[in-house]
Structures are given as structure tokens and as C-alpha cells.
């Protein structure tokens, strides 16, 4: 079972997503346990302060190291997993990809995701606590809670049994290095637009060939950068 703990100042941002769709089903089926925690619970002063002004001046606030270290140590002890990986969601991190998500899914255990806010976290958290930084893209969010949910979803859906049909993930965009082929469903004709005849033929080998060609064409037109890697 994969156990994911998200540390954030805004757990309610995460709770809705973690309790819906495949993430909910993954927990009901015993494949994952997903929780969002309010970092303020580990602050020790009466006002539950988790941030302070940066040394050296500058804009914004920085998340303090004390509550983060205390939270990670507490959650690690509660789960008692042999291996806990601490991930900080950061623009400076390794870019999230299908391969990265697959790597995490294949090593299911205990993940603690630290969601930054303001100007980020005290550097000592990164230097002495975090195992890896992950970025979900070259843009900045208001806080890392959304990024933590994105990472969680990308990982959990790749755990065998979560999607019901494990072949579903194998055909996803990026799983084969290409974008996914086009999909069609009923009605066979809609506003004069018909489903391609090949999909109605019943010839599975020809359908597979068509889908491969369509995936390659779509990738060439829309994401040619993906073709830089060997297929």
C-alpha cells in the first residue's frame, strides 16, 4: 500500500481531490492511504506561527524549519514504514513526467509531500530533510498544495489495480513516448461527423496499426519535442 501524507497550510485544497474519483477508489480498494495535514498542528507557539520574514530582507515570508521537521518526524513514526521519501514540491525540482510517476508507483511505500507557500521553505529543510524536489512544470502556483495533489494523482493511478484495467495506463499519453490516439464513442454519426470506418471494422490488428499511426501523427504535429527521445 502507498501511504501519502501531504503537509500544507491549506489541507482543504487537497481533501476534496483526495476523496473523489480514482483517488477515493484507490483508498477503498486498499491500494493507498492519502491524507492532508495542516502544518500548523506542529507549531508550538500559542498563535501556531509557521512562517517568518527572510534573513537579509526581501519580499514575502518563509516557512519555518521547526514545524516541518517536527511534522515529518511525527508522521514517519506513525506509519513506521521501512522507507519514507520526503518530497518538496518546488520550481527547482526534477520535472514531473510519466516516467517519474511510474518510478514512485513501483516503489510504493510512504511519501511525505511538503507543499510550499509564500517564498518557500527554509533552506535547511531542503538540505537536511528532503530527499527530492519535484516540479510539475515551469510556472508558479500560489501554493504547493495543488502541485502535491497533482503528483499524488499521477502516482496513484499507476499502482496496479487502481484503474481496474491495468491496460488503461499502458495506453496513456506519454506511456509509450507518444500522445494518445483519438477516441470515439456513440453515436456513430454526430452532426455529420462520422466515426472512422477502421474503428467499426472489427480488425484488431488494423485498428492497432491505425491508432499507432494516429498517435505518431498527433505527436509530430502537437508535441514534436517528444520525438527527440527514442520510441
PDB file of C-alpha atoms in Angstrom:
ATOM      1  CA  UNK A   1       0.000   0.000   0.000  1.00  0.00           C
ATOM      2  CA  UNK A   2       1.148   3.513  -0.790  1.00  0.00           C
ATOM      3  CA  UNK A   3       0.762   5.936   2.091  1.00  0.00           C
ATOM      4  CA  UNK A   4       0.906   9.625   1.136  1.00  0.00           C
ATOM      5  CA  UNK A   5       0.957  12.407   3.718  1.00  0.00           C
ATOM      6  CA  UNK A   6       0.688  15.970   2.394  1.00  0.00           C
ATOM      7  CA  UNK A   7       1.956  18.747   4.650  1.00  0.00           C
ATOM      8  CA  UNK A   8       0.334  22.063   3.815  1.00  0.00           C
ATOM      9  CA  UNK A   9      -1.135  25.211   5.310  1.00  0.00           C
ATOM     10  CA  UNK A  10      -4.270  24.552   3.244  1.00  0.00           C
ATOM     11  CA  UNK A  11      -5.361  20.914   3.711  1.00  0.00           C
ATOM     12  CA  UNK A  12      -8.881  21.614   2.442  1.00  0.00           C
ATOM     13  CA  UNK A  13      -7.442  22.286  -1.033  1.00  0.00           C
ATOM     14  CA  UNK A  14      -6.292  18.669  -1.029  1.00  0.00           C
ATOM     15  CA  UNK A  15      -9.163  16.967   0.775  1.00  0.00           C
ATOM     16  CA  UNK A  16     -11.713  17.358  -1.999  1.00  0.00           C
ATOM     17  CA  UNK A  17      -9.466  15.827  -4.653  1.00  0.00           C
ATOM     18  CA  UNK A  18      -8.248  13.029  -2.373  1.00  0.00           C
ATOM     19  CA  UNK A  19     -11.824  11.934  -1.664  1.00  0.00           C
ATOM     20  CA  UNK A  20     -13.097  11.812  -5.249  1.00  0.00           C
ATOM     21  CA  UNK A  21     -12.856   9.625  -8.352  1.00  0.00           C
ATOM     22  CA  UNK A  22      -9.938   7.188  -8.647  1.00  0.00           C
ATOM     23  CA  UNK A  23      -8.161   8.533  -5.576  1.00  0.00           C
ATOM     24  CA  UNK A  24     -11.187   7.636  -3.470  1.00  0.00           C
ATOM     25  CA  UNK A  25     -11.488   4.217  -5.110  1.00  0.00           C
ATOM     26  CA  UNK A  26      -7.776   3.547  -4.598  1.00  0.00           C
ATOM     27  CA  UNK A  27      -8.264   4.027  -0.873  1.00  0.00           C
ATOM     28  CA  UNK A  28     -11.461   1.978  -0.737  1.00  0.00           C
ATOM     29  CA  UNK A  29      -9.695  -0.896  -2.524  1.00  0.00           C
ATOM     30  CA  UNK A  30      -6.787  -0.780  -0.111  1.00  0.00           C
ATOM     31  CA  UNK A  31      -4.178   0.372  -2.617  1.00  0.00           C
ATOM     32  CA  UNK A  32      -3.431   3.719  -0.989  1.00  0.00           C
ATOM     33  CA  UNK A  33      -3.954   5.819   2.103  1.00  0.00           C
ATOM     34  CA  UNK A  34      -3.966   9.532   1.369  1.00  0.00           C
ATOM     35  CA  UNK A  35      -4.069  12.294   3.982  1.00  0.00           C
ATOM     36  CA  UNK A  36      -3.576  16.052   4.049  1.00  0.00           C
ATOM     37  CA  UNK A  37      -2.310  17.599   7.276  1.00  0.00           C
ATOM     38  CA  UNK A  38      -2.323  21.187   8.489  1.00  0.00           C
ATOM     39  CA  UNK A  39       1.294  22.145   9.164  1.00  0.00           C
ATOM     40  CA  UNK A  40       0.082  24.447  11.927  1.00  0.00           C
ATOM     41  CA  UNK A  41      -0.635  21.372  14.069  1.00  0.00           C
ATOM     42  CA  UNK A  42       3.116  21.064  14.685  1.00  0.00           C
ATOM     43  CA  UNK A  43       3.735  24.729  15.533  1.00  0.00           C
ATOM     44  CA  UNK A  44       4.445  25.143  19.227  1.00  0.00           C
ATOM     45  CA  UNK A  45       3.666  28.804  19.974  1.00  0.00           C
ATOM     46  CA  UNK A  46       0.201  29.897  21.003  1.00  0.00           C
ATOM     47  CA  UNK A  47      -0.503  31.531  17.631  1.00  0.00           C
ATOM     48  CA  UNK A  48       0.574  28.462  15.624  1.00  0.00           C
ATOM     49  CA  UNK A  49       3.009  30.523  13.547  1.00  0.00           C
ATOM     50  CA  UNK A  50       4.648  28.576  10.732  1.00  0.00           C
ATOM     51  CA  UNK A  51       6.394  31.362   8.777  1.00  0.00           C
ATOM     52  CA  UNK A  52       8.707  34.299   9.356  1.00  0.00           C
ATOM     53  CA  UNK A  53      10.474  37.069   7.429  1.00  0.00           C
ATOM     54  CA  UNK A  54      13.581  36.076   5.464  1.00  0.00           C
ATOM     55  CA  UNK A  55      17.025  36.909   6.806  1.00  0.00           C
ATOM     56  CA  UNK A  56      18.671  39.504   4.593  1.00  0.00           C
ATOM     57  CA  UNK A  57      15.382  41.200   3.774  1.00  0.00           C
ATOM     58  CA  UNK A  58      13.191  40.880   0.733  1.00  0.00           C
ATOM     59  CA  UNK A  59       9.572  40.262  -0.136  1.00  0.00           C
ATOM     60  CA  UNK A  60       7.329  37.562   1.285  1.00  0.00           C
ATOM     61  CA  UNK A  61       7.607  35.086   4.108  1.00  0.00           C
ATOM     62  CA  UNK A  62       9.442  31.796   4.515  1.00  0.00           C
ATOM     63  CA  UNK A  63       8.112  28.603   6.123  1.00  0.00           C
ATOM     64  CA  UNK A  64       9.999  27.888   9.340  1.00  0.00           C
ATOM     65  CA  UNK A  65      12.014  24.685   9.749  1.00  0.00           C
ATOM     66  CA  UNK A  66      10.784  23.674  13.237  1.00  0.00           C
ATOM     67  CA  UNK A  67       7.188  22.667  12.422  1.00  0.00           C
ATOM     68  CA  UNK A  68       8.239  20.946   9.188  1.00  0.00           C
ATOM     69  CA  UNK A  69      10.898  18.807  10.870  1.00  0.00           C
ATOM     70  CA  UNK A  70       8.515  18.013  13.747  1.00  0.00           C
ATOM     71  CA  UNK A  71       5.711  17.032  11.347  1.00  0.00           C
ATOM     72  CA  UNK A  72       7.920  14.776   9.214  1.00  0.00           C
ATOM     73  CA  UNK A  73       9.397  13.040  12.252  1.00  0.00           C
ATOM     74  CA  UNK A  74       5.942  12.523  13.765  1.00  0.00           C
ATOM     75  CA  UNK A  75       4.367  11.179  10.552  1.00  0.00           C
ATOM     76  CA  UNK A  76       7.324   8.908   9.865  1.00  0.00           C
ATOM     77  CA  UNK A  77       6.993   7.422  13.366  1.00  0.00           C
ATOM     78  CA  UNK A  78       3.223   6.944  12.999  1.00  0.00           C
ATOM     79  CA  UNK A  79       3.497   4.987   9.767  1.00  0.00           C
ATOM     80  CA  UNK A  80       6.559   3.029  10.760  1.00  0.00           C
ATOM     81  CA  UNK A  81       7.492   2.340   7.132  1.00  0.00           C
ATOM     82  CA  UNK A  82      10.922   0.938   6.319  1.00  0.00           C
ATOM     83  CA  UNK A  83      11.447   3.701   3.775  1.00  0.00           C
ATOM     84  CA  UNK A  84       9.908   7.159   3.845  1.00  0.00           C
ATOM     85  CA  UNK A  85      10.662   9.508   0.953  1.00  0.00           C
ATOM     86  CA  UNK A  86      10.366  13.215   1.666  1.00  0.00           C
ATOM     87  CA  UNK A  87       9.449  15.275  -1.394  1.00  0.00           C
ATOM     88  CA  UNK A  88       9.308  19.054  -1.596  1.00  0.00           C
ATOM     89  CA  UNK A  89       7.145  20.500  -4.379  1.00  0.00           C
ATOM     90  CA  UNK A  90       9.393  23.178  -5.862  1.00  0.00           C
ATOM     91  CA  UNK A  91      10.024  25.002  -9.169  1.00  0.00           C
ATOM     92  CA  UNK A  92      13.674  23.978  -8.736  1.00  0.00           C
ATOM     93  CA  UNK A  93      12.860  20.270  -8.672  1.00  0.00           C
ATOM     94  CA  UNK A  94      13.053  17.430 -11.181  1.00  0.00           C
ATOM     95  CA  UNK A  95      10.299  17.848 -13.759  1.00  0.00           C
ATOM     96  CA  UNK A  96       7.327  15.558 -13.172  1.00  0.00           C
ATOM     97  CA  UNK A  97       6.812  13.131 -16.043  1.00  0.00           C
ATOM     98  CA  UNK A  98       5.108   9.809 -16.651  1.00  0.00           C
ATOM     99  CA  UNK A  99       8.434   8.092 -16.005  1.00  0.00           C
ATOM    100  CA  UNK A 100       8.875   9.878 -12.673  1.00  0.00           C
ATOM    101  CA  UNK A 101       5.344   8.954 -11.582  1.00  0.00           C
ATOM    102  CA  UNK A 102       5.964   5.340 -12.624  1.00  0.00           C
ATOM    103  CA  UNK A 103       9.169   5.278 -10.601  1.00  0.00           C
ATOM    104  CA  UNK A 104       7.290   6.336  -7.478  1.00  0.00           C
ATOM    105  CA  UNK A 105       4.388   3.964  -8.146  1.00  0.00           C
ATOM    106  CA  UNK A 106       6.740   0.998  -8.470  1.00  0.00           C
ATOM    107  CA  UNK A 107       8.294   1.787  -5.100  1.00  0.00           C
ATOM    108  CA  UNK A 108       5.079   2.193  -3.149  1.00  0.00           C
ATOM    109  CA  UNK A 109       5.712   2.890   0.493  1.00  0.00           C
ATOM    110  CA  UNK A 110       5.467   6.100   2.455  1.00  0.00           C
ATOM    111  CA  UNK A 111       5.644   9.521   0.822  1.00  0.00           C
ATOM    112  CA  UNK A 112       5.589  12.802   2.694  1.00  0.00           C
ATOM    113  CA  UNK A 113       4.926  15.701   0.339  1.00  0.00           C
ATOM    114  CA  UNK A 114       5.851  19.154   1.612  1.00  0.00           C
ATOM    115  CA  UNK A 115       3.755  21.835  -0.073  1.00  0.00           C
ATOM    116  CA  UNK A 116       5.497  25.189  -0.042  1.00  0.00           C
ATOM    117  CA  UNK A 117       3.866  28.587   0.229  1.00  0.00           C
ATOM    118  CA  UNK A 118       4.943  32.233   0.262  1.00  0.00           C
ATOM    119  CA  UNK A 119       8.629  32.296  -0.766  1.00  0.00           C
ATOM    120  CA  UNK A 120       9.104  28.608   0.027  1.00  0.00           C
ATOM    121  CA  UNK A 121      10.758  26.806   2.919  1.00  0.00           C
ATOM    122  CA  UNK A 122      13.861  27.454   4.990  1.00  0.00           C
ATOM    123  CA  UNK A 123      16.829  26.052   3.026  1.00  0.00           C
ATOM    124  CA  UNK A 124      17.756  23.791   5.934  1.00  0.00           C
ATOM    125  CA  UNK A 125      14.602  21.766   5.235  1.00  0.00           C
ATOM    126  CA  UNK A 126      15.859  21.118   1.700  1.00  0.00           C
ATOM    127  CA  UNK A 127      19.450  20.478   2.753  1.00  0.00           C
ATOM    128  CA  UNK A 128      18.836  18.173   5.703  1.00  0.00           C
ATOM    129  CA  UNK A 129      15.334  16.682   5.421  1.00  0.00           C
ATOM    130  CA  UNK A 130      14.126  16.485   1.825  1.00  0.00           C
ATOM    131  CA  UNK A 131      15.081  13.506  -0.359  1.00  0.00           C
ATOM    132  CA  UNK A 132      13.975  15.066  -3.629  1.00  0.00           C
ATOM    133  CA  UNK A 133      12.398  18.188  -5.077  1.00  0.00           C
ATOM    134  CA  UNK A 134       9.723  17.754  -7.748  1.00  0.00           C
ATOM    135  CA  UNK A 135       8.342  20.411 -10.104  1.00  0.00           C
ATOM    136  CA  UNK A 136       5.083  19.915 -12.004  1.00  0.00           C
ATOM    137  CA  UNK A 137       6.060  22.499 -14.628  1.00  0.00           C
ATOM    138  CA  UNK A 138       7.750  25.767 -15.405  1.00  0.00           C
ATOM    139  CA  UNK A 139       5.225  28.031 -13.746  1.00  0.00           C
ATOM    140  CA  UNK A 140       4.473  29.260 -10.238  1.00  0.00           C
ATOM    141  CA  UNK A 141       1.384  28.412  -8.184  1.00  0.00           C
ATOM    142  CA  UNK A 142       0.024  30.315  -5.204  1.00  0.00           C
ATOM    143  CA  UNK A 143       0.942  27.352  -3.023  1.00  0.00           C
ATOM    144  CA  UNK A 144       2.232  23.820  -3.397  1.00  0.00           C
ATOM    145  CA  UNK A 145      -0.911  22.034  -2.206  1.00  0.00           C
ATOM    146  CA  UNK A 146      -2.271  21.855  -5.749  1.00  0.00           C
ATOM    147  CA  UNK A 147       1.062  20.520  -7.013  1.00  0.00           C
ATOM    148  CA  UNK A 148       1.085  17.886  -4.256  1.00  0.00           C
ATOM    149  CA  UNK A 149      -2.347  16.657  -5.358  1.00  0.00           C
ATOM    150  CA  UNK A 150      -1.192  16.524  -8.997  1.00  0.00           C
ATOM    151  CA  UNK A 151       1.825  14.424  -8.031  1.00  0.00           C
ATOM    152  CA  UNK A 152      -0.315  12.148  -5.857  1.00  0.00           C
ATOM    153  CA  UNK A 153      -2.839  11.538  -8.637  1.00  0.00           C
ATOM    154  CA  UNK A 154      -0.115  10.865 -11.217  1.00  0.00           C
ATOM    155  CA  UNK A 155       1.441   8.238  -8.937  1.00  0.00           C
ATOM    156  CA  UNK A 156      -1.638   6.546  -7.507  1.00  0.00           C
ATOM    157  CA  UNK A 157      -3.325   5.871 -10.868  1.00  0.00           C
ATOM    158  CA  UNK A 158      -0.265   3.831 -11.919  1.00  0.00           C
ATOM    159  CA  UNK A 159      -0.450   1.441  -8.965  1.00  0.00           C
ATOM    160  CA  UNK A 160      -1.670  -1.946 -10.273  1.00  0.00           C
ATOM    161  CA  UNK A 161      -5.359  -2.458  -9.557  1.00  0.00           C
ATOM    162  CA  UNK A 162      -6.274   1.199  -9.087  1.00  0.00           C
ATOM    163  CA  UNK A 163      -7.728   1.747 -12.566  1.00  0.00           C
ATOM    164  CA  UNK A 164      -9.473  -1.607 -12.627  1.00  0.00           C
ATOM    165  CA  UNK A 165      -7.940  -2.404 -16.015  1.00  0.00           C
ATOM    166  CA  UNK A 166      -4.162  -2.038 -15.833  1.00  0.00           C
ATOM    167  CA  UNK A 167      -4.020  -1.796 -19.639  1.00  0.00           C
ATOM    168  CA  UNK A 168      -5.662   1.622 -19.382  1.00  0.00           C
ATOM    169  CA  UNK A 169      -2.485   3.220 -18.053  1.00  0.00           C
ATOM    170  CA  UNK A 170      -0.358   1.452 -20.666  1.00  0.00           C
ATOM    171  CA  UNK A 171      -2.167   3.347 -23.456  1.00  0.00           C
ATOM    172  CA  UNK A 172      -1.991   6.754 -21.788  1.00  0.00           C
ATOM    173  CA  UNK A 173      -0.276   9.710 -23.380  1.00  0.00           C
ATOM    174  CA  UNK A 174       3.461   9.626 -22.581  1.00  0.00           C
ATOM    175  CA  UNK A 175       3.375   5.951 -21.501  1.00  0.00           C
ATOM    176  CA  UNK A 176       4.783   4.931 -24.893  1.00  0.00           C
ATOM    177  CA  UNK A 177       6.597   8.185 -25.599  1.00  0.00           C
ATOM    178  CA  UNK A 178       3.715   9.416 -27.788  1.00  0.00           C
ATOM    179  CA  UNK A 179       0.494  11.304 -27.250  1.00  0.00           C
ATOM    180  CA  UNK A 180      -2.561   9.071 -27.101  1.00  0.00           C
ATOM    181  CA  UNK A 181      -4.543   8.280 -30.246  1.00  0.00           C
ATOM    182  CA  UNK A 182      -8.030   9.818 -30.834  1.00  0.00           C
ATOM    183  CA  UNK A 183     -11.061   8.204 -29.183  1.00  0.00           C
ATOM    184  CA  UNK A 184     -14.644   7.920 -30.428  1.00  0.00           C
ATOM    185  CA  UNK A 185     -17.883   6.623 -28.911  1.00  0.00           C
ATOM    186  CA  UNK A 186     -21.624   6.551 -29.751  1.00  0.00           C
ATOM    187  CA  UNK A 187     -23.353   7.963 -31.699  1.00  0.00           C
ATOM    188  CA  UNK A 188     -21.656   6.668 -34.850  1.00  0.00           C
ATOM    189  CA  UNK A 189     -22.572   9.911 -36.605  1.00  0.00           C
ATOM    190  CA  UNK A 190     -22.917  13.305 -34.920  1.00  0.00           C
ATOM    191  CA  UNK A 191     -23.810  16.490 -36.781  1.00  0.00           C
ATOM    192  CA  UNK A 192     -22.484  14.976 -39.980  1.00  0.00           C
ATOM    193  CA  UNK A 193     -19.187  13.847 -38.462  1.00  0.00           C
ATOM    194  CA  UNK A 194     -18.670  10.089 -38.595  1.00  0.00           C
ATOM    195  CA  UNK A 195     -16.517   7.684 -36.655  1.00  0.00           C
ATOM    196  CA  UNK A 196     -13.562   6.471 -38.791  1.00  0.00           C
ATOM    197  CA  UNK A 197     -14.524   3.299 -40.647  1.00  0.00           C
ATOM    198  CA  UNK A 198     -11.487   1.397 -39.427  1.00  0.00           C
ATOM    199  CA  UNK A 199     -12.806   1.502 -35.852  1.00  0.00           C
ATOM    200  CA  UNK A 200     -16.007  -0.217 -36.993  1.00  0.00           C
ATOM    201  CA  UNK A 201     -14.210  -2.950 -38.941  1.00  0.00           C
ATOM    202  CA  UNK A 202     -13.500  -5.399 -36.122  1.00  0.00           C
ATOM    203  CA  UNK A 203      -9.954  -5.954 -37.490  1.00  0.00           C
ATOM    204  CA  UNK A 204      -7.979  -5.537 -34.286  1.00  0.00           C
ATOM    205  CA  UNK A 205      -4.535  -5.636 -35.906  1.00  0.00           C
ATOM    206  CA  UNK A 206      -5.517  -2.927 -38.384  1.00  0.00           C
ATOM    207  CA  UNK A 207      -7.115  -0.865 -35.630  1.00  0.00           C
ATOM    208  CA  UNK A 208      -3.913  -1.124 -33.572  1.00  0.00           C
ATOM    209  CA  UNK A 209      -1.887  -0.033 -36.596  1.00  0.00           C
ATOM    210  CA  UNK A 210      -4.226   2.930 -37.233  1.00  0.00           C
ATOM    211  CA  UNK A 211      -4.041   4.001 -33.597  1.00  0.00           C
ATOM    212  CA  UNK A 212      -0.252   3.866 -33.652  1.00  0.00           C
ATOM    213  CA  UNK A 213      -0.181   5.987 -36.819  1.00  0.00           C
ATOM    214  CA  UNK A 214      -2.619   8.482 -35.322  1.00  0.00           C
ATOM    215  CA  UNK A 215      -0.581   8.712 -32.111  1.00  0.00           C
ATOM    216  CA  UNK A 216       2.569   9.355 -34.112  1.00  0.00           C
ATOM    217  CA  UNK A 217       0.872  11.973 -36.314  1.00  0.00           C
ATOM    218  CA  UNK A 218      -0.623  13.757 -33.322  1.00  0.00           C
ATOM    219  CA  UNK A 219       2.716  13.800 -31.512  1.00  0.00           C
ATOM    220  CA  UNK A 220       4.530  15.075 -34.612  1.00  0.00           C
ATOM    221  CA  UNK A 221       2.067  17.950 -35.002  1.00  0.00           C
ATOM    222  CA  UNK A 222       1.449  18.877 -31.372  1.00  0.00           C
ATOM    223  CA  UNK A 223       4.470  17.723 -29.357  1.00  0.00           C
ATOM    224  CA  UNK A 224       7.427  17.139 -31.704  1.00  0.00           C
ATOM    225  CA  UNK A 225       9.759  17.557 -28.720  1.00  0.00           C
ATOM    226  CA  UNK A 226       8.650  14.127 -27.506  1.00  0.00           C
ATOM    227  CA  UNK A 227      10.097  12.550 -30.627  1.00  0.00           C
ATOM    228  CA  UNK A 228      13.593  13.610 -29.579  1.00  0.00           C
ATOM    229  CA  UNK A 229      13.623  10.514 -27.370  1.00  0.00           C
ATOM    230  CA  UNK A 230      13.862   7.026 -28.926  1.00  0.00           C
ATOM    231  CA  UNK A 231      10.449   5.324 -29.188  1.00  0.00           C
TER     232      UNK A 231
END
